[in-house]
PDB file of C-alpha atoms in Angstrom:
ATOM      1  CA  MET A   1     134.321 114.544  88.313  1.00 46.00           C
ATOM      2  CA  ALA A   2     133.665 115.461  92.026  1.00 46.00           C
ATOM      3  CA  ASN A   3     131.888 118.178  93.715  1.00 56.00           C
ATOM      4  CA  THR A   4     134.107 121.169  93.904  1.00 57.00           C
ATOM      5  CA  GLU A   5     135.069 121.069  97.489  1.00 49.00           C
ATOM      6  CA  SER A   6     134.789 118.917 100.562  1.00 54.00           C
ATOM      7  CA  THR A   7     132.573 119.407 103.639  1.00 56.00           C
ATOM      8  CA  ALA A   8     135.569 120.086 105.904  1.00 52.00           C
ATOM      9  CA  GLY A   9     137.030 122.767 103.554  1.00 57.00           C
ATOM     10  CA  GLU A  10     133.587 124.290 103.289  1.00 62.00           C
ATOM     11  CA  THR A  11     133.259 124.223 107.177  1.00 55.00           C
ATOM     12  CA  MET A  12     136.436 126.058 107.253  1.00 48.00           C
ATOM     13  CA  ALA A  13     135.716 128.729 104.804  1.00 47.00           C
ATOM     14  CA  LEU A  14     132.460 129.300 107.146  1.00 54.00           C
ATOM     15  CA  GLU A  15     134.292 129.425 110.402  1.00 44.00           C
ATOM     16  CA  GLY A  16     133.618 132.734 112.006  1.00 42.00           C
ATOM     17  CA  ARG A  17     130.714 133.637 110.634  1.00 46.00           C
ATOM     18  CA  GLU A  18     127.652 135.414 112.559  1.00 38.00           C
ATOM     19  CA  GLU A  19     125.636 132.977 114.473  1.00 36.00           C
ATOM     20  CA  SER A  20     122.903 134.024 111.707  1.00 37.00           C
ATOM     21  CA  MET A  21     124.074 134.992 108.617  1.00 42.00           C
ATOM     22  CA  GLU A  22     121.729 137.768 106.901  1.00 39.00           C
ATOM     23  CA  PRO A  23     120.181 135.914 103.818  1.00 36.00           C
ATOM     24  CA  ASN A  24     119.829 137.479 100.520  1.00 38.00           C
ATOM     25  CA  GLN A  25     117.710 136.045  98.756  1.00 37.00           C
ATOM     26  CA  GLU A  26     118.095 138.155  95.691  1.00 36.00           C
ATOM     27  CA  THR A  27     119.971 136.611  92.800  1.00 36.00           C
ATOM     28  CA  ALA A  28     122.441 138.745  90.352  1.00 36.00           C
ATOM     29  CA  LYS A  29     120.805 138.673  87.214  1.00 36.00           C
ATOM     30  CA  GLY A  30     122.683 137.492  83.739  1.00 38.00           C
ATOM     31  CA  GLU A  31     123.970 134.003  84.300  1.00 38.00           C
ATOM     32  CA  ALA A  32     122.288 133.552  87.431  1.00 40.00           C
ATOM     33  CA  ASN A  33     118.791 133.905  87.304  1.00 44.00           C
ATOM     34  CA  HIS A  34     118.194 130.836  85.471  1.00 46.00           C
ATOM     35  CA  HIS A  35     119.597 128.705  88.209  1.00 58.00           C
ATOM     36  CA  ASP A  36     118.271 130.047  91.645  1.00 62.00           C
ATOM     37  CA  GLY A  37     121.135 132.651  91.449  1.00 56.00           C
ATOM     38  CA  CYS A  38     124.470 132.818  91.150  1.00 46.00           C
ATOM     39  CA  PRO A  39     126.314 135.875  91.566  1.00 44.00           C
ATOM     40  CA  GLY A  40     126.849 138.023  88.216  1.00 41.00           C
ATOM     41  CA  GLY A  41     128.285 141.183  88.699  1.00 38.00           C
ATOM     42  CA  SER A  42     128.296 140.613  92.560  1.00 37.00           C
ATOM     43  CA  GLU A  43     131.907 140.249  93.891  1.00 36.00           C
ATOM     44  CA  LYS A  44     134.243 140.808  95.573  1.00 35.00           C
ATOM     45  CA  GLU A  45     134.292 137.308  97.071  1.00 35.00           C
ATOM     46  CA  GLY A  46     131.796 136.789 100.077  1.00 35.00           C
ATOM     47  CA  ARG A  47     130.315 140.496  99.816  1.00 34.00           C
ATOM     48  CA  ALA A  48     126.515 139.878  99.804  1.00 35.00           C
ATOM     49  CA  VAL A  49     124.319 140.450  96.723  1.00 37.00           C
ATOM     50  CA  VAL A  50     122.218 143.091  96.867  1.00 35.00           C
ATOM     51  CA  LYS A  51     118.825 143.593  95.049  1.00 38.00           C
ATOM     52  CA  GLY A  52     118.621 144.980  91.700  1.00 40.00           C
ATOM     53  CA  GLU A  53     116.729 148.188  92.631  1.00 38.00           C
ATOM     54  CA  ASP A  54     119.064 148.445  95.384  1.00 40.00           C
ATOM     55  CA  LEU A  55     122.142 148.512  93.086  1.00 38.00           C
ATOM     56  CA  LYS A  56     120.551 151.302  90.925  1.00 39.00           C
ATOM     57  CA  GLU A  57     120.529 153.944  93.972  1.00 40.00           C
ATOM     58  CA  ASN A  58     123.653 155.284  92.745  1.00 44.00           C
ATOM     59  CA  LEU A  59     123.105 155.808  89.299  1.00 47.00           C
ATOM     60  CA  PRO A  60     121.651 158.827  87.852  1.00 48.00           C
ATOM     61  CA  PRO A  61     117.973 158.854  86.449  1.00 49.00           C
ATOM     62  CA  SER A  62     118.123 157.417  83.060  1.00 47.00           C
ATOM     63  CA  ASN A  63     115.907 160.386  82.355  1.00 47.00           C
ATOM     64  CA  GLN A  64     118.604 163.072  82.817  1.00 50.00           C
ATOM     65  CA  LEU A  65     120.815 161.807  80.533  1.00 54.00           C
ATOM     66  CA  GLN A  66     120.858 161.465  76.696  1.00 51.00           C
ATOM     67  CA  SER A  67     123.000 159.466  74.673  1.00 56.00           C
ATOM     68  CA  ALA A  68     124.569 160.724  71.232  1.00 54.00           C
ATOM     69  CA  ASN A  69     121.570 159.282  69.183  1.00 56.00           C
ATOM     70  CA  GLY A  70     118.893 161.035  71.401  1.00 61.00           C
ATOM     71  CA  ASN A  71     117.577 157.948  72.850  1.00 64.00           C
ATOM     72  CA  VAL A  72     117.057 156.946  76.315  1.00 76.00           C
ATOM     73  CA  PRO A  73     120.248 155.564  77.985  1.00 88.00           C
ATOM     74  CA  TRP A  74     120.114 151.751  78.107  1.00 91.00           C
ATOM     75  CA  SER A  75     119.740 150.437  81.703  1.00 92.00           C
ATOM     76  CA  CYS A  76     120.990 146.858  81.999  1.00 90.00           C
ATOM     77  CA  PRO A  77     118.314 144.903  83.793  1.00 89.00           C
ATOM     78  CA  ASP A  78     120.166 143.938  87.028  1.00 82.00           C
ATOM     79  CA  GLY A  79     121.067 147.350  87.525  1.00 88.00           C
ATOM     80  CA  THR A  80     124.449 147.266  87.356  1.00 89.00           C
ATOM     81  CA  PHE A  81     125.076 150.034  84.816  1.00 94.00           C
ATOM     82  CA  ILE A  82     123.656 152.375  82.434  1.00 95.00           C
ATOM     83  CA  LYS A  83     124.855 152.573  78.811  1.00 95.00           C
ATOM     84  CA  LEU A  84     124.983 155.699  76.988  1.00 94.00           C
ATOM     85  CA  VAL A  85     125.747 155.907  73.055  1.00 94.00           C
ATOM     86  CA  LEU A  86     128.634 158.210  72.510  1.00 94.00           C
ATOM     87  CA  GLU A  87     128.948 157.460  68.706  1.00 94.00           C
ATOM     88  CA  THR A  88     126.322 155.235  66.943  1.00 93.00           C
ATOM     89  CA  GLY A  89     127.222 152.224  64.727  1.00 94.00           C
ATOM     90  CA  LYS A  90     126.057 150.675  61.765  1.00 92.00           C
ATOM     91  CA  ASP A  91     124.253 147.800  59.728  1.00 90.00           C
ATOM     92  CA  LEU A  92     121.781 145.665  62.172  1.00 91.00           C
ATOM     93  CA  ASP A  93     123.617 142.748  63.578  1.00 93.00           C
ATOM     94  CA  LYS A  94     125.173 142.604  66.960  1.00 95.00           C
ATOM     95  CA  PRO A  95     127.721 140.617  68.788  1.00 95.00           C
ATOM     96  CA  LYS A  96     126.339 137.372  70.922  1.00 91.00           C
ATOM     97  CA  GLU A  97     128.484 134.614  72.994  1.00 88.00           C
ATOM     98  CA  GLY A  98     131.134 133.544  71.081  1.00 89.00           C
ATOM     99  CA  SER A  99     131.700 136.097  69.050  1.00 94.00           C
ATOM    100  CA  ILE A 100     135.533 137.242  68.779  1.00 95.00           C
ATOM    101  CA  CYS A 101     135.151 141.128  69.192  1.00 96.00           C
ATOM    102  CA  ARG A 102     137.738 143.952  67.915  1.00 97.00           C
ATOM    103  CA  ILE A 103     137.255 146.169  70.901  1.00 97.00           C
ATOM    104  CA  PHE A 104     139.096 149.129  72.990  1.00 97.00           C
ATOM    105  CA  LEU A 105     138.300 149.829  76.709  1.00 96.00           C
ATOM    106  CA  GLU A 106     139.429 152.269  78.772  1.00 95.00           C
ATOM    107  CA  ALA A 107     137.964 152.734  82.527  1.00 93.00           C
ATOM    108  CA  ASP A 108     138.325 155.728  84.610  1.00 89.00           C
ATOM    109  CA  ARG A 109     140.288 153.740  87.433  1.00 88.00           C
ATOM    110  CA  GLU A 110     141.366 150.182  88.489  1.00 88.00           C
ATOM    111  CA  GLY A 111     139.048 147.402  88.613  1.00 88.00           C
ATOM    112  CA  PRO A 112     138.042 143.896  88.478  1.00 90.00           C
ATOM    113  CA  LEU A 113     138.854 143.847  84.559  1.00 90.00           C
ATOM    114  CA  SER A 114     140.736 141.061  83.010  1.00 90.00           C
ATOM    115  CA  TYR A 115     139.907 142.210  79.411  1.00 93.00           C
ATOM    116  CA  PRO A 116     142.893 144.242  77.816  1.00 93.00           C
ATOM    117  CA  SER A 117     142.264 147.942  78.338  1.00 92.00           C
ATOM    118  CA  ARG A 118     143.737 151.231  76.666  1.00 93.00           C
ATOM    119  CA  GLN A 119     144.576 149.062  73.275  1.00 95.00           C
ATOM    120  CA  TRP A 120     142.825 147.582  70.570  1.00 96.00           C
ATOM    121  CA  ALA A 121     142.481 143.917  71.528  1.00 95.00           C
ATOM    122  CA  GLU A 122     140.368 140.966  70.632  1.00 96.00           C
ATOM    123  CA  VAL A 123     138.614 139.027  73.058  1.00 95.00           C
ATOM    124  CA  GLU A 124     135.817 136.389  73.044  1.00 93.00           C
ATOM    125  CA  LEU A 125     132.106 137.448  74.130  1.00 93.00           C
ATOM    126  CA  GLY A 126     131.317 135.730  77.303  1.00 89.00           C
ATOM    127  CA  ASP A 127     135.083 134.374  77.873  1.00 89.00           C
ATOM    128  CA  GLY A 128     135.986 136.503  80.913  1.00 89.00           C
ATOM    129  CA  ASP A 129     135.853 135.908  84.282  1.00 89.00           C
ATOM    130  CA  ALA A 130     136.266 139.285  86.196  1.00 88.00           C
ATOM    131  CA  GLU A 131     133.308 141.050  87.296  1.00 86.00           C
ATOM    132  CA  TRP A 132     133.423 143.835  84.702  1.00 91.00           C
ATOM    133  CA  ASP A 133     133.895 141.640  82.285  1.00 92.00           C
ATOM    134  CA  GLY A 134     130.294 140.490  82.330  1.00 89.00           C
ATOM    135  CA  MET A 135     129.376 144.094  82.413  1.00 91.00           C
ATOM    136  CA  VAL A 136     131.249 144.875  79.118  1.00 95.00           C
ATOM    137  CA  ASP A 137     129.892 141.549  77.574  1.00 94.00           C
ATOM    138  CA  ARG A 138     126.700 143.006  78.504  1.00 92.00           C
ATOM    139  CA  CYS A 139     127.254 146.125  76.851  1.00 95.00           C
ATOM    140  CA  LEU A 140     128.585 144.602  73.896  1.00 96.00           C
ATOM    141  CA  GLU A 141     125.836 142.440  73.086  1.00 95.00           C
ATOM    142  CA  THR A 142     123.799 145.722  72.355  1.00 95.00           C
ATOM    143  CA  MET A 143     126.153 147.571  70.531  1.00 96.00           C
ATOM    144  CA  LEU A 144     126.447 147.739  66.495  1.00 96.00           C
ATOM    145  CA  ALA A 145     129.795 147.460  64.834  1.00 96.00           C
ATOM    146  CA  GLY A 146     131.570 150.983  64.786  1.00 96.00           C
ATOM    147  CA  GLU A 147     129.823 152.138  67.848  1.00 96.00           C
ATOM    148  CA  GLN A 148     131.305 153.660  70.982  1.00 96.00           C
ATOM    149  CA  ALA A 149     129.559 153.759  74.302  1.00 96.00           C
ATOM    150  CA  GLU A 150     130.383 154.848  78.004  1.00 95.00           C
ATOM    151  CA  VAL A 151     129.232 152.602  80.671  1.00 96.00           C
ATOM    152  CA  ARG A 152     128.430 154.072  83.720  1.00 95.00           C
ATOM    153  CA  LEU A 153     128.612 151.762  86.933  1.00 93.00           C
ATOM    154  CA  ARG A 154     126.590 151.595  89.888  1.00 89.00           C
ATOM    155  CA  ASP A 155     129.835 152.509  91.996  1.00 82.00           C
ATOM    156  CA  GLY A 156     130.147 155.805  90.468  1.00 84.00           C
ATOM    157  CA  GLY A 157     133.091 154.450  87.521  1.00 88.00           C
ATOM    158  CA  THR A 158     132.916 154.550  84.050  1.00 94.00           C
ATOM    159  CA  ILE A 159     134.177 152.354  81.151  1.00 96.00           C
ATOM    160  CA  ILE A 160     134.610 153.797  77.521  1.00 96.00           C
ATOM    161  CA  VAL A 161     133.630 150.901  75.010  1.00 97.00           C
ATOM    162  CA  GLN A 162     134.600 151.260  71.632  1.00 97.00           C
ATOM    163  CA  LEU A 163     133.547 148.027  69.248  1.00 97.00           C
ATOM    164  CA  ASP A 164     134.913 147.845  65.723  1.00 96.00           C
ATOM    165  CA  SER A 165     134.056 144.878  64.422  1.00 96.00           C
ATOM    166  CA  PHE A 166     132.716 141.255  65.405  1.00 96.00           C
ATOM    167  CA  THR A 167     132.497 137.595  64.095  1.00 96.00           C
ATOM    168  CA  ALA A 168     129.207 135.946  63.698  1.00 92.00           C
ATOM    169  CA  ALA A 169     128.484 133.121  66.559  1.00 89.00           C
ATOM    170  CA  LYS A 170     125.927 130.557  66.831  1.00 85.00           C
ATOM    171  CA  ASP A 171     122.721 130.956  68.815  1.00 82.00           C
ATOM    172  CA  SER A 172     122.529 127.829  71.362  1.00 77.00           C
ATOM    173  CA  TRP A 173     119.391 126.853  69.252  1.00 79.00           C
ATOM    174  CA  GLU A 174     121.989 126.868  66.090  1.00 84.00           C
ATOM    175  CA  MET A 175     124.496 124.576  67.993  1.00 84.00           C
ATOM    176  CA  SER A 176     124.667 121.006  67.793  1.00 84.00           C
ATOM    177  CA  ALA A 177     124.307 118.689  70.597  1.00 81.00           C
ATOM    178  CA  SER A 178     127.880 117.781  71.056  1.00 83.00           C
ATOM    179  CA  GLU A 179     128.743 121.303  70.643  1.00 86.00           C
ATOM    180  CA  LYS A 180     126.537 122.291  73.494  1.00 86.00           C
ATOM    181  CA  TRP A 181     127.778 119.211  75.628  1.00 89.00           C
ATOM    182  CA  SER A 182     131.119 120.249  75.070  1.00 89.00           C
ATOM    183  CA  LEU A 183     130.308 123.846  76.571  1.00 89.00           C
ATOM    184  CA  VAL A 184     128.896 122.148  79.317  1.00 92.00           C
ATOM    185  CA  LEU A 185     131.658 120.547  80.241  1.00 92.00           C
ATOM    186  CA  SER A 186     134.181 123.172  79.142  1.00 93.00           C
ATOM    187  CA  ASN A 187     132.334 125.623  81.826  1.00 93.00           C
ATOM    188  CA  LYS A 188     132.367 123.024  84.553  1.00 95.00           C
ATOM    189  CA  GLU A 189     135.857 122.824  84.181  1.00 95.00           C
ATOM    190  CA  ARG A 190     136.665 126.073  84.626  1.00 94.00           C
ATOM    191  CA  GLY A 191     134.337 126.870  87.577  1.00 95.00           C
ATOM    192  CA  GLY A 192     136.264 124.313  89.020  1.00 96.00           C
ATOM    193  CA  GLU A 193     139.296 126.070  88.528  1.00 95.00           C
ATOM    194  CA  LEU A 194     137.688 129.364  89.568  1.00 94.00           C
ATOM    195  CA  TYR A 195     136.493 127.829  92.895  1.00 96.00           C
ATOM    196  CA  ARG A 196     139.922 126.498  93.668  1.00 95.00           C
ATOM    197  CA  ALA A 197     141.738 129.897  92.873  1.00 93.00           C
ATOM    198  CA  GLY A 198     139.149 131.950  95.235  1.00 92.00           C
ATOM    199  CA  GLU A 199     137.021 133.645  92.535  1.00 91.00           C
ATOM    200  CA  VAL A 200     133.860 132.246  93.838  1.00 94.00           C
ATOM    201  CA  GLY A 201     131.620 134.411  91.830  1.00 89.00           C
ATOM    202  CA  ALA A 202     133.429 133.734  88.763  1.00 90.00           C
ATOM    203  CA  ALA A 203     132.877 129.923  89.402  1.00 94.00           C
ATOM    204  CA  ALA A 204     129.107 130.467  90.355  1.00 93.00           C
ATOM    205  CA  ARG A 205     128.543 132.272  86.774  1.00 89.00           C
ATOM    206  CA  ARG A 206     130.289 129.432  84.784  1.00 93.00           C
ATOM    207  CA  TYR A 207     128.461 126.492  86.584  1.00 95.00           C
ATOM    208  CA  ALA A 208     125.270 128.694  86.128  1.00 92.00           C
ATOM    209  CA  LYS A 209     125.965 128.957  82.719  1.00 89.00           C
ATOM    210  CA  ALA A 210     127.283 125.354  82.336  1.00 92.00           C
ATOM    211  CA  LEU A 211     123.358 124.273  83.470  1.00 93.00           C
ATOM    212  CA  ARG A 212     121.769 126.923  81.225  1.00 87.00           C
ATOM    213  CA  LEU A 213     123.517 124.832  78.501  1.00 86.00           C
ATOM    214  CA  LEU A 214     122.609 121.697  79.663  1.00 88.00           C
ATOM    215  CA  VAL A 215     119.447 122.207  79.854  1.00 82.00           C
ATOM    216  CA  MET A 216     119.308 122.515  76.182  1.00 80.00           C
ATOM    217  CA  ALA A 217     121.524 119.806  75.443  1.00 77.00           C
ATOM    218  CA  ALA A 218     120.222 116.314  74.461  1.00 70.00           C
ATOM    219  CA  PRO A 219     120.595 114.189  77.715  1.00 74.00           C
ATOM    220  CA  PRO A 220     123.875 112.277  77.071  1.00 75.00           C
ATOM    221  CA  PRO A 221     123.985 109.049  79.403  1.00 78.00           C
ATOM    222  CA  ASP A 222     125.380 110.664  82.055  1.00 86.00           C
ATOM    223  CA  TYR A 223     123.318 113.896  82.151  1.00 89.00           C
ATOM    224  CA  ASP A 224     121.964 113.349  85.379  1.00 92.00           C
ATOM    225  CA  GLN A 225     125.219 113.112  87.437  1.00 94.00           C
ATOM    226  CA  ILE A 226     126.433 116.162  85.638  1.00 94.00           C
ATOM    227  CA  LYS A 227     123.535 118.083  86.645  1.00 95.00           C
ATOM    228  CA  ALA A 228     123.733 117.024  90.226  1.00 96.00           C
ATOM    229  CA  GLU A 229     127.462 118.225  90.624  1.00 96.00           C
ATOM    230  CA  LEU A 230     126.660 121.220  88.954  1.00 97.00           C
ATOM    231  CA  HIS A 231     123.571 122.369  91.326  1.00 97.00           C
ATOM    232  CA  ALA A 232     125.855 121.135  94.338  1.00 97.00           C
ATOM    233  CA  ASN A 233     129.047 123.077  92.988  1.00 97.00           C
ATOM    234  CA  LEU A 234     126.776 126.059  92.559  1.00 97.00           C
ATOM    235  CA  ALA A 235     125.669 125.803  95.797  1.00 97.00           C
ATOM    236  CA  ALA A 236     128.885 125.737  97.403  1.00 97.00           C
ATOM    237  CA  CYS A 237     129.835 128.863  95.776  1.00 96.00           C
ATOM    238  CA  GLN A 238     126.430 130.580  96.988  1.00 96.00           C
ATOM    239  CA  LEU A 239     127.598 129.316 100.595  1.00 96.00           C
ATOM    240  CA  ARG A 240     130.202 131.511 100.109  1.00 95.00           C
ATOM    241  CA  LEU A 241     128.515 134.557  98.487  1.00 94.00           C
ATOM    242  CA  ARG A 242     126.081 134.769 101.542  1.00 94.00           C
ATOM    243  CA  GLN A 243     123.136 133.165  99.451  1.00 95.00           C
ATOM    244  CA  PRO A 244     121.817 130.616 101.735  1.00 96.00           C
ATOM    245  CA  ALA A 245     118.334 130.353 100.506  1.00 96.00           C
ATOM    246  CA  ASN A 246     119.363 130.119  97.011  1.00 96.00           C
ATOM    247  CA  ALA A 247     122.049 127.126  97.972  1.00 97.00           C
ATOM    248  CA  ALA A 248     119.234 125.526  99.621  1.00 97.00           C
ATOM    249  CA  ARG A 249     117.127 125.243  96.657  1.00 97.00           C
ATOM    250  CA  ASN A 250     120.017 123.905  94.650  1.00 97.00           C
ATOM    251  CA  CYS A 251     121.131 121.271  97.166  1.00 98.00           C
ATOM    252  CA  THR A 252     117.306 120.303  96.754  1.00 98.00           C
ATOM    253  CA  LYS A 253     117.920 119.908  93.130  1.00 97.00           C
ATOM    254  CA  THR A 254     120.797 117.639  93.484  1.00 97.00           C
ATOM    255  CA  LEU A 255     118.894 115.644  95.985  1.00 97.00           C
ATOM    256  CA  ALA A 256     116.201 115.281  93.717  1.00 97.00           C
ATOM    257  CA  LEU A 257     118.746 113.430  91.832  1.00 96.00           C
ATOM    258  CA  GLN A 258     120.933 111.709  94.021  1.00 96.00           C
ATOM    259  CA  PRO A 259     118.914 111.582  97.186  1.00 96.00           C
ATOM    260  CA  ALA A 260     122.223 110.030  99.359  1.00 94.00           C
ATOM    261  CA  ASN A 261     124.291 112.777  98.087  1.00 97.00           C
ATOM    262  CA  THR A 262     126.055 113.776 101.413  1.00 97.00           C
ATOM    263  CA  LYS A 263     127.854 116.737  99.836  1.00 97.00           C
ATOM    264  CA  ALA A 264     124.461 118.159  99.250  1.00 97.00           C
ATOM    265  CA  LEU A 265     122.927 116.997 102.327  1.00 97.00           C
ATOM    266  CA  PHE A 266     125.651 118.746 104.371  1.00 98.00           C
ATOM    267  CA  ARG A 267     125.352 122.004 102.205  1.00 98.00           C
ATOM    268  CA  ARG A 268     122.022 122.211 102.573  1.00 98.00           C
ATOM    269  CA  GLY A 269     121.853 121.842 106.390  1.00 97.00           C
ATOM    270  CA  LEU A 270     124.707 125.034 106.425  1.00 97.00           C
ATOM    271  CA  ALA A 271     122.264 126.968 104.409  1.00 97.00           C
ATOM    272  CA  TYR A 272     119.623 125.910 106.750  1.00 97.00           C
ATOM    273  CA  ASP A 273     121.589 126.985 109.735  1.00 97.00           C
ATOM    274  CA  ALA A 274     122.331 130.338 108.031  1.00 96.00           C
ATOM    275  CA  MET A 275     118.664 130.782 107.614  1.00 96.00           C
ATOM    276  CA  ASN A 276     118.139 129.890 111.466  1.00 95.00           C
ATOM    277  CA  ASP A 277     116.134 126.845 110.443  1.00 96.00           C
ATOM    278  CA  LEU A 278     117.638 124.829 113.072  1.00 95.00           C
ATOM    279  CA  GLU A 279     115.505 121.599 112.726  1.00 95.00           C
ATOM    280  CA  GLY A 280     115.838 121.527 109.382  1.00 96.00           C
ATOM    281  CA  ALA A 281     119.669 121.959 109.384  1.00 96.00           C
ATOM    282  CA  ALA A 282     119.919 119.167 112.361  1.00 97.00           C
ATOM    283  CA  GLN A 283     117.844 116.794 109.872  1.00 96.00           C
ATOM    284  CA  ASP A 284     120.146 117.194 106.972  1.00 97.00           C
ATOM    285  CA  LEU A 285     123.389 116.748 109.184  1.00 97.00           C
ATOM    286  CA  LYS A 286     121.835 113.918 110.632  1.00 96.00           C
ATOM    287  CA  GLY A 287     121.188 112.330 107.331  1.00 96.00           C
ATOM    288  CA  VAL A 288     124.793 112.764 106.325  1.00 97.00           C
ATOM    289  CA  LEU A 289     125.855 111.040 109.121  1.00 97.00           C
ATOM    290  CA  GLN A 290     123.370 107.919 108.234  1.00 96.00           C
ATOM    291  CA  VAL A 291     125.492 107.534 105.101  1.00 96.00           C
ATOM    292  CA  GLU A 292     129.099 108.251 106.322  1.00 96.00           C
ATOM    293  CA  PRO A 293     129.102 107.757 110.357  1.00 95.00           C
ATOM    294  CA  GLY A 294     132.794 109.155 110.381  1.00 95.00           C
ATOM    295  CA  ASN A 295     132.112 112.318 108.908  1.00 96.00           C
ATOM    296  CA  ARG A 296     133.764 114.640 111.331  1.00 96.00           C
ATOM    297  CA  ALA A 297     132.529 117.830 109.870  1.00 96.00           C
ATOM    298  CA  ALA A 298     129.104 116.731 109.791  1.00 96.00           C
ATOM    299  CA  ARG A 299     129.384 115.875 113.429  1.00 97.00           C
ATOM    300  CA  ARG A 300     130.995 119.046 114.480  1.00 97.00           C
ATOM    301  CA  GLU A 301     128.540 120.915 112.799  1.00 97.00           C
ATOM    302  CA  LEU A 302     125.733 119.032 114.081  1.00 97.00           C
ATOM    303  CA  ASP A 303     126.958 119.382 117.678  1.00 96.00           C
ATOM    304  CA  ARG A 304     127.022 123.277 117.101  1.00 96.00           C
ATOM    305  CA  VAL A 305     123.634 123.279 115.827  1.00 96.00           C
ATOM    306  CA  THR A 306     122.159 121.328 118.774  1.00 96.00           C
ATOM    307  CA  GLU A 307     123.835 123.621 121.102  1.00 95.00           C
ATOM    308  CA  ARG A 308     122.112 126.401 119.036  1.00 95.00           C
ATOM    309  CA  ILE A 309     118.630 124.758 119.534  1.00 94.00           C
ATOM    310  CA  LYS A 310     118.898 124.096 123.240  1.00 94.00           C
ATOM    311  CA  ALA A 311     120.346 127.921 123.471  1.00 93.00           C
ATOM    312  CA  ARG A 312     117.168 128.880 121.840  1.00 92.00           C
ATOM    313  CA  ASP A 313     114.634 127.032 123.677  1.00 89.00           C
ATOM    314  CA  ALA A 314     116.078 127.934 127.298  1.00 90.00           C
ATOM    315  CA  LYS A 315     115.853 131.779 125.758  1.00 88.00           C
ATOM    316  CA  LEU A 316     112.308 130.785 125.195  1.00 88.00           C
ATOM    317  CA  ALA A 317     111.619 129.272 128.408  1.00 86.00           C
ATOM    318  CA  ARG A 318     113.099 132.149 130.174  1.00 87.00           C
ATOM    319  CA  ALA A 319     110.615 134.864 128.237  1.00 85.00           C
ATOM    320  CA  MET A 320     107.672 132.756 129.035  1.00 84.00           C
ATOM    321  CA  GLN A 321     108.610 132.661 132.401  1.00 82.00           C
ATOM    322  CA  LYS A 322     108.899 136.410 132.614  1.00 81.00           C
ATOM    323  CA  MET A 323     105.377 136.772 130.540  1.00 82.00           C
ATOM    324  CA  PHE A 324     103.604 134.709 132.976  1.00 80.00           C
ATOM    325  CA  ALA A 325     105.625 135.672 136.275  1.00 68.00           C
TER     326      ALA A 325
END
């Protein structure tokens, strides 16, 4: 399967950007932190991902809250929400990714939630792609059957989550190689669908999830090809989510497997440009043109980067003249 997006399409998606995007080098935690970031719980699309500590600013201090069981509320490691237990559950087992959970959700306002709400419904943990779905998933992974919890979001909203029951699911180490490989391909395909639909953050989570599973799968004959495509596709998402440093790292991982991959070179060039590494950007864009001399998107970007280099050098020369005048 080809990489997610063409170079021309990426350039169009990035047109109108500021001369220098403010690079945010922190990744959303969850799926993302395994593979140099991908936004998990960070979007509306195109919004910069912010640091975990910053996410916690709007949450009340956990020491001022108390769960029904008397324990200190649980804070999600990525800082996106605090969980308070309203009714304690039973038994010791907890659902995991792939479990079919019978749940009742009630949010205090409309938001990015695709799981059914205000009704009992069965959902597969990990199958939702909306921003709040991921938070519900992370909450469910901490719950017992019969438990009711209040999820207090970083932006002030709340979601009541009730877990009635759930089915057992395999941990990744319990899966066969073929099962893992099937999940890799299904998440890669779903990531492509989401990217084409404009759901960039959700696509990034799918690609990162596929990469995580790929690491644990027995390498098939096309392992390197799939791995290179996943890193390149994740980089395309990260460029649009204004995470240029993470995008550059994922492109580098693709290029380690496929040195002549022009999409990875082009995307890394865009990432370097966003980080004001103009010489690095120019080098990668020239690399694209060496392989594909007729690539108009790369030529256009190289011309623009070259003009930026000239303007920067002229500005520096004027400053030096003033300094020694």
